[in-house]
Short mmCIF file of C-alpha atoms in Angstrom, two decimals:
data_model
loop_
_atom_site.label_atom_id
_atom_site.label_comp_id
_atom_site.label_asym_id
_atom_site.label_seq_id
_atom_site.Cartn_x
_atom_site.Cartn_y
_atom_site.Cartn_z
CA MET A 1 -51.96 12.36 -42.63
CA SER A 2 -51.95 14.45 -45.36
CA LYS A 3 -48.78 14.17 -47.63
CA GLN A 4 -47.92 17.36 -50.05
CA SER A 5 -44.90 17.78 -52.49
CA ILE A 6 -44.41 21.49 -53.00
CA SER A 7 -41.21 21.65 -55.06
CA ASN A 8 -39.05 19.56 -57.16
CA ALA A 9 -35.86 21.75 -57.15
CA ALA A 10 -33.13 21.60 -55.85
CA HIS A 11 -33.33 24.97 -54.21
CA MET A 12 -36.47 26.93 -53.26
CA PHE A 13 -36.96 30.43 -53.51
CA SER A 14 -39.80 32.46 -52.36
CA GLY A 15 -41.21 36.02 -52.54
CA LYS A 16 -40.89 39.01 -55.51
CA GLY A 17 -37.84 41.25 -54.35
CA ARG A 18 -35.92 41.86 -57.43
CA TYR A 19 -32.39 43.51 -56.81
CA ALA A 20 -30.46 42.98 -60.11
CA PRO A 21 -27.36 41.82 -58.84
CA LEU A 22 -28.72 39.43 -56.21
CA PHE A 23 -30.62 38.01 -59.06
CA LYS A 24 -27.52 36.97 -61.64
CA HIS A 25 -26.78 35.48 -58.02
CA ASN A 26 -29.82 32.93 -57.97
CA GLU A 27 -31.14 33.84 -61.32
CA ARG A 28 -34.24 33.91 -58.91
CA VAL A 29 -36.18 37.01 -57.39
CA GLY A 30 -36.93 36.86 -53.33
CA SER A 31 -34.70 34.81 -51.37
CA CYS A 32 -33.81 31.50 -51.32
CA ILE A 33 -35.28 29.13 -48.81
CA ASN A 34 -33.37 26.29 -47.03
CA PRO A 35 -36.46 23.44 -45.90
CA ILE A 36 -34.90 21.64 -42.20
CA ILE A 37 -36.88 18.92 -41.05
CA LYS A 38 -37.05 18.08 -37.33
CA VAL A 39 -35.24 14.27 -37.53
CA ASP A 40 -36.81 11.98 -34.36
CA LEU A 41 -34.14 9.88 -33.22
CA GLY A 42 -36.01 7.53 -30.43
CA VAL A 43 -35.30 7.08 -27.08
CA PRO A 44 -32.40 4.69 -27.38
CA ILE A 45 -31.13 2.17 -24.69
CA ALA A 46 -27.71 2.87 -22.57
CA GLU A 47 -25.11 1.49 -24.18
CA ASP A 48 -23.65 -1.67 -23.84
CA ALA A 49 -19.94 -2.18 -23.89
CA ASP A 50 -20.70 -5.91 -24.59
CA ALA A 51 -23.72 -6.63 -25.92
CA PHE A 52 -22.86 -8.89 -28.60
CA ILE A 53 -19.98 -10.98 -27.74
CA VAL A 54 -19.19 -11.16 -23.97
CA GLY A 55 -15.45 -11.66 -23.47
CA ALA A 56 -14.22 -14.41 -25.78
CA THR A 57 -11.01 -15.60 -25.85
CA SER A 58 -9.19 -18.81 -26.14
CA THR A 59 -10.36 -20.96 -28.94
CA GLU A 60 -13.38 -18.52 -29.43
CA LEU A 61 -10.73 -16.61 -31.11
CA PRO A 62 -8.43 -17.60 -34.09
CA ASP A 63 -5.43 -19.05 -34.81
CA THR A 64 -3.99 -18.23 -38.41
CA GLU A 65 -8.36 -18.13 -39.25
CA THR A 66 -11.20 -16.42 -39.48
CA VAL A 67 -13.58 -17.14 -36.52
CA THR A 68 -17.00 -16.19 -37.45
CA TYR A 69 -19.86 -15.54 -34.99
CA ALA A 70 -23.56 -15.07 -36.83
CA PHE A 71 -26.22 -13.82 -35.49
CA PRO A 72 -29.23 -14.48 -34.45
CA GLU A 73 -28.11 -18.44 -35.18
CA ASP A 74 -25.15 -18.34 -32.82
CA GLY A 75 -27.19 -16.76 -29.95
CA GLY A 76 -26.88 -18.14 -26.68
CA THR A 77 -23.54 -20.42 -27.16
CA SER A 78 -20.71 -18.21 -25.49
CA PRO A 79 -18.95 -15.45 -26.65
CA VAL A 80 -22.51 -15.09 -28.47
CA ASP A 81 -24.12 -14.28 -25.04
CA GLY A 82 -24.81 -11.08 -24.14
CA ALA A 83 -27.68 -8.67 -23.91
CA ASN A 84 -28.14 -8.99 -27.50
CA GLN A 85 -28.53 -12.26 -28.87
CA SER A 86 -30.88 -11.17 -32.32
CA GLY A 87 -28.21 -8.97 -33.79
CA VAL A 88 -31.50 -5.89 -33.60
CA LEU A 89 -30.50 -2.57 -32.43
CA ASP A 90 -32.86 -0.44 -31.32
CA VAL A 91 -32.00 2.52 -33.13
CA PRO A 92 -29.38 2.85 -35.68
CA ARG A 93 -25.64 3.57 -33.94
CA ASN A 94 -21.99 2.70 -33.55
CA MET A 95 -20.04 -0.18 -32.46
CA MET A 96 -17.40 -0.41 -29.90
CA MET A 97 -14.80 -3.29 -28.77
CA LEU A 98 -12.40 -3.67 -25.75
CA ILE A 99 -9.67 -5.60 -26.72
CA SER A 100 -6.98 -6.90 -24.32
CA HIS A 101 -4.22 -8.45 -23.28
CA ALA A 102 -1.86 -10.26 -20.31
CA SER A 103 1.44 -8.44 -21.86
CA SER A 104 1.28 -7.56 -25.68
CA ILE A 105 -2.51 -7.66 -27.97
CA VAL A 106 -2.18 -9.49 -30.98
CA ASP A 107 -2.55 -7.54 -34.35
CA MET A 108 -6.32 -8.93 -35.62
CA THR A 109 -9.18 -7.12 -37.51
CA VAL A 110 -12.65 -7.56 -36.28
CA LEU A 111 -14.66 -7.21 -39.19
CA MET A 112 -18.85 -6.17 -38.48
CA THR A 113 -21.17 -6.75 -40.91
CA GLY A 114 -25.01 -5.75 -41.09
CA LYS A 115 -27.41 -3.88 -42.29
CA ASP A 116 -28.23 -0.04 -41.86
CA GLU A 117 -31.39 1.63 -41.35
CA TYR A 118 -33.33 1.10 -44.42
CA ASP A 119 -31.84 -2.51 -44.84
CA GLU A 120 -28.90 -2.09 -47.05
CA ASP A 121 -25.93 -4.36 -46.41
CA MET A 122 -22.82 -2.79 -44.51
CA SER A 123 -20.01 -3.04 -42.85
CA GLU A 124 -17.30 -1.94 -40.58
CA LEU A 125 -13.05 -2.87 -39.99
CA PHE A 126 -11.52 -2.92 -36.40
CA THR A 127 -7.83 -3.09 -37.17
CA VAL A 128 -5.93 -3.95 -34.19
CA SER A 129 -2.27 -3.36 -34.18
CA GLY A 130 0.44 -2.07 -32.21
CA GLY A 131 0.46 -4.42 -29.11
CA GLY A 132 -0.18 -2.78 -25.58
CA THR A 133 -2.75 -4.05 -22.81
CA ALA A 134 -5.59 -2.65 -23.94
CA ILE A 135 -7.24 -1.32 -27.11
CA PHE A 136 -10.58 0.32 -27.32
CA PHE A 137 -12.17 1.14 -30.15
CA VAL A 138 -15.15 2.95 -30.99
CA GLY A 139 -17.00 2.49 -35.07
CA ASN A 140 -17.99 5.51 -36.98
CA LYS A 141 -20.64 4.10 -38.29
CA ALA A 142 -24.94 3.35 -37.02
CA PHE A 143 -25.52 0.04 -37.55
CA LYS A 144 -29.13 -1.27 -37.29
CA LYS A 145 -28.95 -4.65 -37.64
CA VAL A 146 -25.32 -7.05 -36.95
CA THR A 147 -25.33 -10.12 -38.97
CA SER A 148 -21.56 -11.33 -38.69
CA ILE A 149 -18.71 -10.71 -36.26
CA ALA A 150 -15.08 -12.40 -38.18
CA PHE A 151 -11.89 -12.41 -35.75
CA THR A 152 -9.32 -13.25 -39.04
CA SER A 153 -5.44 -13.32 -37.52
CA ALA A 154 -2.27 -14.52 -39.12
CA ALA A 155 -1.40 -15.88 -36.37
CA ASN A 156 -2.22 -17.24 -32.98
CA ALA A 157 -4.82 -14.67 -31.11
CA GLU A 158 -6.32 -17.04 -28.70
CA ALA A 159 -4.74 -15.10 -25.58
CA ASN A 160 -6.78 -12.04 -27.19
CA THR A 161 -9.53 -11.03 -24.96
CA ILE A 162 -12.32 -9.87 -26.51
CA SER A 163 -15.80 -7.82 -25.64
CA LEU A 164 -18.35 -5.84 -28.69
CA GLY A 165 -21.27 -4.28 -28.26
CA PHE A 166 -23.20 -0.47 -28.94
CA GLY A 167 -22.50 2.97 -28.16
CA HIS A 168 -24.35 6.03 -27.91
CA TRP A 169 -23.46 7.90 -31.05
CA LEU A 170 -26.85 8.12 -33.15
CA GLY A 171 -27.24 7.18 -37.08
CA LEU A 172 -29.49 9.58 -38.57
CA PRO A 173 -31.74 8.92 -41.73
CA LEU A 174 -30.83 11.59 -43.91
CA ASN A 175 -27.70 12.79 -45.12
CA LEU A 176 -25.52 16.10 -43.03
CA GLU A 177 -23.63 17.63 -44.66
CA GLY A 178 -21.52 19.30 -41.50
CA THR A 179 -22.48 20.79 -38.64
CA HIS A 180 -22.98 23.98 -39.94
CA ASP A 181 -26.62 22.37 -40.81
CA VAL A 182 -27.72 21.31 -37.67
CA LEU A 183 -29.54 24.17 -35.52
CA ALA A 184 -31.31 22.12 -32.79
CA PHE A 185 -30.05 19.05 -30.76
CA TYR A 186 -32.78 18.03 -27.91
CA ALA A 187 -32.42 15.25 -25.13
CA ASP A 188 -35.98 16.00 -24.72
CA ASN A 189 -36.83 19.16 -23.41
CA ASN A 190 -33.28 19.80 -23.19
CA GLU A 191 -31.44 21.62 -26.03
CA GLU A 192 -27.46 20.25 -25.62
CA SER A 193 -25.81 20.67 -29.57
CA GLY A 194 -23.41 22.90 -28.46
CA ALA A 195 -22.40 20.34 -25.78
CA ALA A 196 -22.85 17.39 -28.55
CA HIS A 197 -20.76 16.62 -31.65
CA PHE A 198 -21.96 16.05 -35.37
CA PRO A 199 -20.28 13.61 -37.91
CA ALA A 200 -21.00 14.36 -41.24
CA GLY A 201 -22.15 12.24 -43.95
CA ASP A 202 -19.14 10.83 -45.04
CA PRO A 203 -18.98 11.65 -49.68
CA SER A 204 -16.11 9.62 -50.42
CA VAL A 205 -16.65 5.76 -51.91
CA ALA A 206 -17.70 3.43 -48.85
CA THR A 207 -15.64 0.82 -47.25
CA PRO A 208 -15.33 -0.49 -44.41
CA SER A 209 -12.79 1.63 -43.49
CA THR A 210 -14.70 4.78 -44.25
CA ASN A 211 -17.18 7.02 -42.13
CA ASP A 212 -21.21 6.71 -41.61
CA VAL A 213 -22.31 7.46 -44.49
CA ARG A 214 -25.12 10.15 -43.74
CA GLY A 215 -23.67 10.97 -40.58
CA LEU A 216 -24.39 10.70 -36.33
CA ALA A 217 -25.27 12.54 -33.62
CA HIS A 218 -22.72 11.63 -30.56
CA PRO A 219 -24.92 12.74 -27.56
CA GLU A 220 -22.21 14.36 -24.70
CA THR A 221 -24.46 15.59 -21.99
CA THR A 222 -27.33 13.37 -21.21
CA VAL A 223 -26.28 10.03 -22.36
CA PRO A 224 -29.11 7.67 -23.80
CA ASN A 225 -30.83 5.53 -20.79
CA GLY A 226 -33.38 3.83 -22.18
CA ALA A 227 -35.75 7.36 -20.92
CA ILE A 228 -34.76 9.80 -23.19
CA HIS A 229 -35.84 11.61 -25.83
CA TYR A 230 -33.69 12.78 -28.57
CA TRP A 231 -34.27 15.23 -31.73
CA LEU A 232 -32.15 16.82 -34.19
CA TRP A 233 -33.29 19.52 -36.44
CA MET A 234 -31.29 19.80 -39.89
CA LYS A 235 -30.93 20.68 -42.86
CA VAL A 236 -30.49 17.76 -45.47
CA LYS A 237 -27.55 17.90 -47.64
CA GLY A 238 -29.28 18.00 -50.59
CA VAL A 239 -33.33 16.53 -51.48
CA ASN A 240 -32.87 15.85 -55.38
CA ALA A 241 -30.44 13.47 -55.97
CA LYS A 242 -30.36 9.85 -53.56
CA GLU A 243 -26.48 10.67 -52.87
CA ASP A 244 -27.57 13.75 -51.53
CA LEU A 245 -30.23 12.81 -49.49
CA VAL A 246 -29.06 9.54 -48.19
CA GLY A 247 -26.00 9.79 -48.75
CA VAL A 248 -23.48 7.43 -51.02
CA ASN A 249 -23.99 3.20 -50.85
CA GLN A 250 -23.14 1.35 -47.97
CA ALA A 251 -20.04 -0.96 -48.54
CA MET B 1 -48.11 42.83 -48.04
CA SER B 2 -49.11 39.63 -50.20
CA LYS B 3 -50.04 36.10 -48.91
CA GLN B 4 -50.34 33.31 -50.22
CA ASN B 5 -50.98 29.81 -49.11
CA ILE B 6 -48.70 27.08 -50.67
CA THR B 7 -50.57 23.71 -49.06
CA ASN B 8 -53.10 22.97 -47.23
CA ALA B 9 -51.28 19.40 -46.46
CA SER B 10 -50.36 18.36 -42.88
CA GLN B 11 -46.93 16.88 -44.01
CA LEU B 12 -45.03 19.23 -46.80
CA TYR B 13 -41.69 17.59 -49.02
CA SER B 14 -39.64 19.40 -50.84
CA GLY B 15 -37.13 17.73 -53.91
CA LYS B 16 -36.88 14.66 -56.24
CA GLY B 17 -34.87 12.43 -55.02
CA ARG B 18 -35.87 8.84 -54.80
CA TYR B 19 -34.32 6.24 -52.61
CA ALA B 20 -36.92 3.05 -52.37
CA PRO B 21 -36.58 2.64 -48.65
CA LEU B 22 -36.94 6.22 -47.74
CA PHE B 23 -40.33 6.75 -49.80
CA GLY B 24 -41.94 3.44 -48.70
CA ARG B 25 -41.53 5.31 -45.33
CA ASN B 26 -43.04 8.64 -46.48
CA GLY B 27 -45.17 7.53 -49.12
CA ARG B 28 -43.35 11.14 -51.28
CA VAL B 29 -39.60 11.55 -52.89
CA GLY B 30 -37.08 14.11 -51.11
CA SER B 31 -37.29 15.16 -47.61
CA ARG B 32 -39.66 16.29 -45.28
CA ILE B 33 -39.74 19.75 -43.98
CA ASP B 34 -40.95 20.87 -40.86
CA PRO B 35 -41.79 24.60 -41.59
CA LEU B 36 -41.11 27.33 -38.29
CA VAL B 37 -42.64 30.18 -37.81
CA LYS B 38 -40.41 33.46 -36.20
CA LEU B 39 -43.21 34.39 -33.20
CA ASP B 40 -42.61 38.67 -32.24
CA LEU B 41 -43.39 38.38 -28.72
CA GLY B 42 -43.07 42.11 -28.82
CA ALA B 43 -41.17 44.61 -26.44
CA PRO B 44 -43.26 43.71 -22.69
CA ILE B 45 -43.21 46.27 -19.84
CA ILE B 46 -41.84 44.14 -16.51
CA GLY B 47 -44.22 42.96 -14.82
CA ASP B 48 -46.54 44.83 -12.32
CA PRO B 49 -47.64 42.21 -9.48
CA ASN B 50 -50.80 45.67 -8.77
CA GLY B 51 -51.42 46.65 -12.26
CA MET B 52 -54.81 44.95 -12.11
CA ILE B 53 -55.96 45.58 -8.19
CA GLU B 54 -54.06 47.95 -5.98
CA THR B 55 -54.10 46.78 -2.31
CA GLN B 56 -58.00 46.04 -1.74
CA ASN B 57 -59.63 44.29 0.17
CA LEU B 58 -62.90 41.46 -1.40
CA THR B 59 -65.63 40.02 -0.11
CA SER B 60 -66.91 36.92 -1.01
CA ALA B 61 -69.97 38.70 -2.28
CA GLY B 62 -67.32 40.38 -5.02
CA VAL B 63 -67.63 43.86 -3.31
CA PHE B 64 -64.16 46.08 -3.16
CA SER B 65 -63.14 47.93 -0.02
CA VAL B 66 -62.35 51.07 -2.24
CA ASP B 67 -63.78 50.82 -5.75
CA VAL B 68 -66.55 48.72 -4.75
CA THR B 69 -67.11 46.92 -7.95
CA VAL B 70 -64.23 44.99 -10.19
CA ALA B 71 -65.21 47.13 -12.86
CA ALA B 72 -64.30 49.80 -10.82
CA ALA B 73 -61.32 48.42 -9.42
CA LEU B 74 -59.74 47.18 -12.61
CA ILE B 75 -59.99 51.22 -14.10
CA ALA B 76 -58.67 52.62 -11.11
CA ALA B 77 -55.72 50.10 -10.92
CA ALA B 78 -52.37 50.72 -13.61
CA LEU B 79 -53.72 48.53 -16.35
CA ASP B 80 -56.75 49.22 -16.71
CA GLY B 81 -57.21 45.54 -17.08
CA VAL B 82 -55.57 45.08 -20.15
CA CYS B 83 -52.14 43.08 -20.49
CA ASP B 84 -49.50 44.43 -22.93
CA ILE B 85 -49.05 41.45 -24.10
CA PRO B 86 -50.62 37.87 -23.37
CA ARG B 87 -48.61 37.10 -20.09
CA ASN B 88 -49.70 35.38 -16.59
CA ILE B 89 -51.89 36.82 -13.71
CA VAL B 90 -50.05 37.10 -10.28
CA ALA B 91 -51.76 37.81 -6.72
CA ALA B 92 -51.46 37.67 -3.23
CA TRP B 93 -53.74 38.37 -0.63
CA THR B 94 -54.07 38.30 2.80
CA GLY B 95 -56.43 35.02 4.57
CA THR B 96 -56.37 31.98 3.03
CA ALA B 97 -59.01 31.63 -0.68
CA VAL B 98 -59.16 30.46 -3.29
CA ILE B 99 -59.16 33.30 -6.13
CA THR B 100 -60.61 32.87 -9.51
CA ILE B 101 -59.60 35.36 -12.40
CA THR B 102 -61.82 35.77 -15.68
CA GLY B 103 -60.71 37.38 -18.81
CA THR B 104 -59.73 37.13 -21.99
CA ASP B 105 -56.57 35.50 -24.34
CA GLU B 106 -55.23 37.04 -27.23
CA TYR B 107 -57.86 35.77 -29.73
CA ASP B 108 -60.88 37.14 -27.21
CA GLU B 109 -62.27 34.22 -25.65
CA PRO B 110 -63.51 33.99 -22.72
CA MET B 111 -60.92 32.47 -20.07
CA SER B 112 -60.47 31.71 -16.40
CA GLU B 113 -57.61 30.13 -13.96
CA ALA B 114 -58.10 29.50 -10.08
CA SER B 115 -55.51 29.52 -7.40
CA ALA B 116 -54.99 26.45 -4.78
CA SER B 117 -56.54 27.27 -1.50
CA GLY B 118 -53.81 29.79 -0.03
CA THR B 119 -52.73 33.25 0.06
CA SER B 120 -50.95 33.66 -2.98
CA LEU B 121 -51.26 33.05 -7.22
CA THR B 122 -48.60 32.45 -9.34
CA GLY B 123 -50.64 31.62 -12.60
CA LYS B 124 -50.15 29.85 -16.04
CA LYS B 125 -52.06 30.89 -18.43
CA ALA B 126 -52.00 34.16 -20.67
CA PHE B 127 -54.26 36.99 -20.84
CA LYS B 128 -54.78 39.31 -22.24
CA THR B 129 -57.51 40.78 -20.44
CA ILE B 130 -58.87 40.36 -16.93
CA ASN B 131 -62.64 41.43 -16.45
CA ASN B 132 -63.73 39.37 -13.24
CA ILE B 133 -61.63 38.81 -9.81
CA SER B 134 -63.04 36.33 -7.70
CA VAL B 135 -62.59 35.05 -4.37
CA SER B 136 -64.17 31.77 -2.24
CA GLY B 137 -63.70 33.87 1.48
CA ASP B 138 -62.97 36.94 2.64
CA VAL B 139 -59.35 38.05 1.73
CA THR B 140 -57.65 41.38 2.50
CA ALA B 141 -55.35 43.13 0.96
CA LEU B 142 -55.32 42.00 -2.10
CA THR B 143 -53.18 43.01 -4.91
CA VAL B 144 -53.27 41.67 -8.94
CA GLY B 145 -51.35 42.00 -11.56
CA THR B 146 -49.31 40.86 -14.82
CA GLY B 147 -46.29 38.48 -14.36
CA ASP B 148 -43.20 37.86 -16.35
CA VAL B 149 -44.49 34.00 -18.18
CA LEU B 150 -45.43 35.58 -22.14
CA GLY B 151 -48.07 33.81 -23.82
CA LEU B 152 -47.30 32.43 -27.46
CA PRO B 153 -50.16 32.89 -30.39
CA LEU B 154 -49.61 29.13 -31.60
CA GLN B 155 -49.39 25.79 -30.02
CA LEU B 156 -45.86 24.78 -28.65
CA GLU B 157 -46.08 20.62 -28.62
CA GLY B 158 -42.57 20.55 -26.50
CA GLU B 159 -39.48 22.38 -25.63
CA TYR B 160 -37.63 20.39 -28.40
CA ASP B 161 -39.54 23.05 -31.23
CA ILE B 162 -37.90 26.13 -30.07
CA LEU B 163 -34.82 26.79 -32.33
CA ALA B 164 -34.05 29.82 -31.22
CA LEU B 165 -35.22 32.43 -28.83
CA TYR B 166 -33.96 36.21 -29.18
CA ALA B 167 -33.91 38.95 -26.83
CA ASP B 168 -32.68 41.63 -29.55
CA ILE B 169 -29.64 40.00 -30.47
CA THR B 170 -29.43 38.26 -27.50
CA GLU B 171 -30.11 34.32 -28.08
CA GLU B 172 -31.00 32.66 -25.35
CA LYS B 173 -33.77 29.72 -25.33
CA ILE B 174 -31.47 27.34 -22.65
CA ALA B 175 -31.71 30.01 -20.36
CA SER B 176 -35.09 30.84 -20.80
CA VAL B 177 -38.08 28.46 -19.77
CA PHE B 178 -40.96 27.21 -21.55
CA VAL B 179 -43.63 25.80 -20.79
CA ALA B 180 -45.70 23.51 -23.43
CA ALA B 181 -48.76 23.87 -24.22
CA ASP B 182 -51.90 21.87 -22.21
CA ASP B 183 -53.08 20.17 -24.44
CA SER B 184 -55.72 17.78 -21.42
CA VAL B 185 -59.24 19.65 -21.53
CA ALA B 186 -59.14 23.15 -20.14
CA THR B 187 -60.19 23.72 -16.99
CA THR B 188 -59.21 26.63 -14.53
CA THR B 189 -56.38 25.15 -13.04
CA THR B 190 -54.76 23.40 -16.25
CA GLY B 191 -51.81 25.08 -17.85
CA ASP B 192 -51.82 27.52 -21.10
CA ILE B 193 -54.00 26.06 -24.02
CA ARG B 194 -50.82 27.21 -26.17
CA GLY B 195 -47.90 27.47 -23.97
CA THR B 196 -45.73 30.14 -22.44
CA VAL B 197 -42.44 31.18 -22.51
CA ASN B 198 -40.23 33.46 -19.53
CA PRO B 199 -37.46 34.53 -21.41
CA ASP B 200 -33.95 34.99 -19.15
CA THR B 201 -33.50 39.04 -19.92
CA VAL B 202 -35.35 40.76 -17.79
CA LEU B 203 -38.13 42.66 -19.60
CA ASP B 204 -38.25 46.38 -19.70
CA GLY B 205 -40.68 47.83 -22.59
CA SER B 206 -37.75 47.82 -24.59
CA VAL B 207 -35.97 44.90 -25.19
CA ASN B 208 -37.96 42.71 -28.22
CA PHE B 209 -38.61 39.02 -27.96
CA TYR B 210 -38.23 36.94 -30.86
CA CYS B 211 -39.27 32.99 -30.72
CA TRP B 212 -38.39 31.05 -33.66
CA MET B 213 -40.95 27.61 -33.04
CA LYS B 214 -42.40 24.82 -34.96
CA VAL B 215 -46.21 24.75 -34.36
CA LYS B 216 -47.73 21.40 -33.28
CA GLY B 217 -49.38 21.14 -36.41
CA THR B 218 -51.50 23.63 -38.90
CA ASN B 219 -54.47 21.65 -39.99
CA THR B 220 -56.86 21.61 -37.41
CA LYS B 221 -57.99 24.38 -34.65
CA ARG B 222 -56.62 21.89 -31.83
CA GLU B 223 -53.27 21.81 -33.38
CA LEU B 224 -52.91 24.93 -34.69
CA VAL B 225 -53.73 27.30 -31.33
CA GLY B 226 -54.86 24.61 -28.49
CA VAL B 227 -57.83 23.19 -27.14
CA THR B 228 -61.12 25.36 -26.48
CA GLN B 229 -60.48 27.92 -23.17
CA ALA B 230 -62.19 27.35 -20.27
#
């Protein structure tokens, strides 16, 4: 398959139509072109709420300490005995966690560490506080691989119960500036951009608490089930700087 | 109107942003571009179910009850064997038989389509002209005409390559029915080699249809306009 770069410019124009006010604005004759790309998001399997951590509780959780589970090293032993013990995801996607307690959830943090689709180190932090008997966390970053999950508590959190897995929000390979740059979103042959959600790439300096550096696609009408192919038509934020192309550095 | 070919490559890229893992994947800096085309499908008239043959008997030997020959029968009908734009053919008759429609596509390539054994045909292929109609057994009360399924001039790989379908200023890609190209070896019973669309808005000869799509490919004839017609 032959390939060609047609331009190194940040903005492209075509045509020779000249109109002075427009030329003054664009500094080019003709019209601006906005190249778009069809992104193949693959055929992701269904989400799995306890793929990585299955009902961790008692001494599997911290008591004034940090308890860390590594992938794939700790695979096969409770609580790392779910459907995914390698830590490798089928497509870049978000994490999700359910924490519960019989009477009042003990404060703690959950730090997930891993890789994005370009094998860059990344992390995301869930901060648990406020009591209650059940809290559901939905991550905002797309992981391609999970390498460790660290549970930290300043008190005894062994009465909590935690399951942690992956969701159905799909990571993008290129930076999305906003929903206004989404042209269409297909689940097989069904166009569903109206129902889906597209958080933009977070341009702030990345931390474990910021959002995905490139953005996400949230299917809503037709959720992944291992048989549906997703396609996204979008404009990339920019093509001349690494940050515009693939987002800020991961944290 | 001036024209220019900007590239002979299969894939286009723009920009100089360099990120090693992405460059490793693409072999090019910047981002890939997937060019779109805006197709003008015209303002087709409503389908005319007897616009090609107006209620005649037809024998397996090819004799029409009123106009005798197929050429005369086509001329006698409203459309004179020519569709306003490439579109599907519909037919109905009495007496179980297979009907075969022969004609040309919009690029003047010979093509044909056959029904299953029965008493009707709702065609899948887009014809521009009809020049022969034959039946496997004698039939009566035969009507042949046009449907509302419009042909595409370039190959559509899948519905996911449709960005928009406009009926004048109304966007209706979700409500319309797209059928992707059939890229198997063409026979008289396969689908259209480029793909079709049945717009949601009723055709009336005044509503103009525009389709924004990505062509399956631009570097081979087969990707551009589909397999060879049958």
